[in-house]
Tab-separated table of N, CA and C in Angstrom:
chain	number	residue	atom	x	y	z
A	1	UNK	N	4.493	-6.816	9.083
A	1	UNK	CA	3.481	-6.080	8.344
A	1	UNK	C	2.111	-6.708	8.556
A	2	UNK	N	2.056	-8.017	8.660
A	2	UNK	CA	0.774	-8.705	8.801
A	2	UNK	C	0.329	-8.807	10.254
A	3	UNK	N	1.137	-8.322	11.184
A	3	UNK	CA	0.772	-8.363	12.592
A	3	UNK	C	-0.055	-7.151	13.011
A	4	UNK	N	-0.183	-6.168	12.119
A	4	UNK	CA	-0.893	-4.934	12.427
A	4	UNK	C	-2.210	-4.918	11.660
A	5	UNK	N	-3.280	-4.533	12.353
A	5	UNK	CA	-4.577	-4.452	11.679
A	5	UNK	C	-4.564	-3.312	10.669
A	6	UNK	N	-5.151	-3.529	9.506
A	6	UNK	CA	-5.191	-2.459	8.504
A	6	UNK	C	-6.129	-1.339	8.938
A	7	UNK	N	-5.854	-0.162	8.453
A	7	UNK	CA	-6.690	0.993	8.753
A	7	UNK	C	-7.161	1.677	7.489
A	8	UNK	N	-7.749	2.819	7.661
A	8	UNK	CA	-8.250	3.580	6.523
A	8	UNK	C	-7.105	4.219	5.749
A	9	UNK	N	-6.086	4.645	6.457
A	9	UNK	CA	-4.930	5.272	5.837
A	9	UNK	C	-3.682	4.735	6.515
A	10	UNK	N	-2.533	5.100	6.014
A	10	UNK	CA	-1.298	4.617	6.609
A	10	UNK	C	-0.100	5.387	6.089
A	11	UNK	N	1.067	5.064	6.614
A	11	UNK	CA	2.290	5.759	6.234
A	11	UNK	C	2.573	5.596	4.743
A	12	UNK	N	2.404	4.391	4.226
A	12	UNK	CA	2.657	4.162	2.797
A	12	UNK	C	1.717	5.003	1.947
A	13	UNK	N	0.466	5.102	2.344
A	13	UNK	CA	-0.523	5.841	1.562
A	13	UNK	C	-0.209	7.333	1.530
A	14	UNK	N	0.172	7.917	2.659
A	14	UNK	CA	0.453	9.356	2.652
A	14	UNK	C	1.796	9.659	1.993
A	15	UNK	N	2.624	8.636	1.807
A	15	UNK	CA	3.888	8.807	1.091
A	15	UNK	C	3.719	8.623	-0.413
A	16	UNK	N	2.488	8.320	-0.857
A	16	UNK	CA	2.219	8.202	-2.282
A	16	UNK	C	2.138	6.785	-2.800
A	17	UNK	N	2.328	5.794	-1.938
A	17	UNK	CA	2.272	4.397	-2.364
A	17	UNK	C	0.869	3.855	-2.128
A	18	UNK	N	-0.056	4.226	-2.994
A	18	UNK	CA	-1.439	3.770	-2.859
A	18	UNK	C	-1.963	3.401	-4.237
A	19	UNK	N	-3.061	2.701	-4.241
A	19	UNK	CA	-3.630	2.284	-5.508
A	19	UNK	C	-2.962	1.029	-6.017
A	20	UNK	N	-3.121	0.795	-7.289
A	20	UNK	CA	-2.588	-0.407	-7.921
A	20	UNK	C	-1.067	-0.370	-7.974
A	21	UNK	N	-0.450	-1.503	-7.732
A	21	UNK	CA	1.013	-1.610	-7.866
A	21	UNK	C	1.299	-2.340	-9.168
A	22	UNK	N	1.715	-1.588	-10.162
A	22	UNK	CA	1.945	-2.153	-11.494
A	22	UNK	C	3.338	-2.739	-11.651
A	23	UNK	N	4.274	-2.301	-10.803
A	23	UNK	CA	5.635	-2.805	-10.913
A	23	UNK	C	6.087	-3.379	-9.570
A	24	UNK	N	7.099	-4.217	-9.634
A	24	UNK	CA	7.668	-4.796	-8.429
A	24	UNK	C	8.248	-3.710	-7.527
A	25	UNK	N	8.843	-2.692	-8.121
A	25	UNK	CA	9.420	-1.586	-7.358
A	25	UNK	C	8.357	-0.865	-6.531
A	26	UNK	N	7.187	-0.630	-7.108
A	26	UNK	CA	6.098	0.018	-6.373
A	26	UNK	C	5.664	-0.834	-5.181
A	27	UNK	N	5.570	-2.127	-5.392
A	27	UNK	CA	5.165	-3.019	-4.311
A	27	UNK	C	6.218	-3.061	-3.211
A	28	UNK	N	7.483	-3.102	-3.594
A	28	UNK	CA	8.564	-3.118	-2.606
A	28	UNK	C	8.558	-1.845	-1.767
A	29	UNK	N	8.346	-0.696	-2.411
A	29	UNK	CA	8.320	0.566	-1.670
A	29	UNK	C	7.150	0.611	-0.690
A	30	UNK	N	6.009	0.077	-1.087
A	30	UNK	CA	4.852	0.053	-0.194
A	30	UNK	C	5.128	-0.831	1.019
A	31	UNK	N	5.699	-1.998	0.770
A	31	UNK	CA	5.998	-2.917	1.876
A	31	UNK	C	7.056	-2.309	2.800
A	32	UNK	N	8.078	-1.678	2.231
A	32	UNK	CA	9.112	-1.032	3.052
A	32	UNK	C	8.514	0.066	3.920
A	33	UNK	N	7.608	0.845	3.368
A	33	UNK	CA	6.965	1.907	4.147
A	33	UNK	C	6.105	1.316	5.258
A	34	UNK	N	5.399	0.235	4.976
A	34	UNK	CA	4.578	-0.421	5.998
A	34	UNK	C	5.446	-0.981	7.123
A	35	UNK	N	6.548	-1.598	6.769
A	35	UNK	CA	7.452	-2.151	7.785
A	35	UNK	C	8.073	-1.021	8.604
A	36	UNK	N	8.452	0.069	7.945
A	36	UNK	CA	9.010	1.221	8.665
A	36	UNK	C	8.002	1.732	9.686
A	37	UNK	N	6.728	1.803	9.299
A	37	UNK	CA	5.687	2.260	10.212
A	37	UNK	C	5.596	1.346	11.433
A	38	UNK	N	5.583	0.042	11.215
A	38	UNK	CA	5.476	-0.900	12.330
A	38	UNK	C	6.663	-0.750	13.278
A	39	UNK	N	7.858	-0.563	12.729
A	39	UNK	CA	9.060	-0.452	13.551
A	39	UNK	C	9.190	0.898	14.251
A	40	UNK	N	8.514	1.931	13.756
A	40	UNK	CA	8.664	3.285	14.292
A	40	UNK	C	7.361	3.865	14.820
A	41	UNK	N	6.390	3.008	15.097
A	41	UNK	CA	5.073	3.482	15.513
A	41	UNK	C	5.155	4.342	16.766
A	42	UNK	N	4.359	5.399	16.769
A	42	UNK	CA	4.139	6.232	17.952
A	42	UNK	C	2.812	6.949	17.762
A	43	UNK	N	2.275	7.452	18.848
A	43	UNK	CA	1.038	8.207	18.761
A	43	UNK	C	1.241	9.448	17.895
A	44	UNK	N	2.401	10.078	18.030
A	44	UNK	CA	2.720	11.255	17.225
A	44	UNK	C	2.767	10.934	15.738
A	45	UNK	N	3.298	9.766	15.403
A	45	UNK	CA	3.342	9.357	13.996
A	45	UNK	C	1.932	9.160	13.466
A	46	UNK	N	1.047	8.572	14.272
A	46	UNK	CA	-0.347	8.418	13.849
A	46	UNK	C	-1.014	9.774	13.632
A	47	UNK	N	-0.722	10.738	14.498
A	47	UNK	CA	-1.263	12.089	14.303
A	47	UNK	C	-0.732	12.701	13.009
A	48	UNK	N	0.550	12.485	12.734
A	48	UNK	CA	1.154	12.997	11.501
A	48	UNK	C	0.488	12.377	10.271
A	49	UNK	N	0.211	11.074	10.321
A	49	UNK	CA	-0.452	10.390	9.212
A	49	UNK	C	-1.850	10.962	8.996
A	50	UNK	N	-2.576	11.191	10.097
A	50	UNK	CA	-3.922	11.763	9.967
A	50	UNK	C	-3.854	13.164	9.365
A	51	UNK	N	-2.876	13.960	9.775
A	51	UNK	CA	-2.712	15.314	9.240
A	51	UNK	C	-2.421	15.266	7.735
A	52	UNK	N	-1.496	14.392	7.332
A	52	UNK	CA	-1.162	14.272	5.909
A	52	UNK	C	-2.351	13.753	5.101
A	53	UNK	N	-3.133	12.858	5.689
A	53	UNK	CA	-4.330	12.358	5.019
A	53	UNK	C	-5.302	13.496	4.768
A	54	UNK	N	-5.510	14.330	5.769
A	54	UNK	CA	-6.403	15.480	5.628
A	54	UNK	C	-5.897	16.434	4.547
A	55	UNK	N	-4.598	16.709	4.557
A	55	UNK	CA	-4.031	17.595	3.529
A	55	UNK	C	-4.217	17.013	2.131
A	56	UNK	N	-3.995	15.714	1.991
A	56	UNK	CA	-4.171	15.069	0.684
A	56	UNK	C	-5.618	15.143	0.223
A	57	UNK	N	-6.557	15.008	1.148
A	57	UNK	CA	-7.971	15.106	0.788
A	57	UNK	C	-8.312	16.523	0.332
A	58	UNK	N	-7.779	17.524	1.020
A	58	UNK	CA	-8.073	18.914	0.672
A	58	UNK	C	-7.425	19.308	-0.651
A	59	UNK	N	-6.286	18.764	-0.948
A	59	UNK	CA	-5.610	19.056	-2.224
A	59	UNK	C	-6.325	18.410	-3.392
A	60	UNK	N	-7.072	17.365	-3.116
A	60	UNK	CA	-7.876	16.654	-4.108
A	60	UNK	C	-7.032	16.211	-5.297
A	61	UNK	N	-5.878	15.669	-5.013
A	61	UNK	CA	-5.001	15.150	-6.050
A	61	UNK	C	-5.465	13.739	-6.395
A	62	UNK	N	-6.005	13.555	-7.582
A	62	UNK	CA	-6.553	12.262	-7.964
A	62	UNK	C	-5.529	11.329	-8.566
A	63	UNK	N	-4.284	11.735	-8.637
A	63	UNK	CA	-3.257	10.864	-9.175
A	63	UNK	C	-3.078	9.666	-8.255
A	64	UNK	N	-3.101	8.493	-8.841
A	64	UNK	CA	-2.868	7.261	-8.108
A	64	UNK	C	-3.931	7.003	-7.034
A	65	UNK	N	-5.148	7.411	-7.261
A	65	UNK	CA	-6.246	7.178	-6.305
A	65	UNK	C	-7.402	6.522	-7.030
A	66	UNK	N	-8.260	5.896	-6.274
A	66	UNK	CA	-9.433	5.253	-6.857
A	66	UNK	C	-10.646	6.143	-6.706
C-alpha cells in the first residue's frame, strides 16, 4: 500500500471508504481496498475509477465527504 504514490481518488474512495475512519472496521476495509487495487492494477481499472469518481461528483452525495 505504501509503495504506490497517492492520487486524487482511488478504488477505496469510489467504493465508499473515504473521509474519517471512526472504527477499526472502516480502516481495515479501506486498507483492504487499497491492497486489492495494488494487486489488481490495470489501465482499465484506472479508467473505471475515474468514471466512478465522475459519477460520484455528479450525484453530489455528501455522505462521508469533506
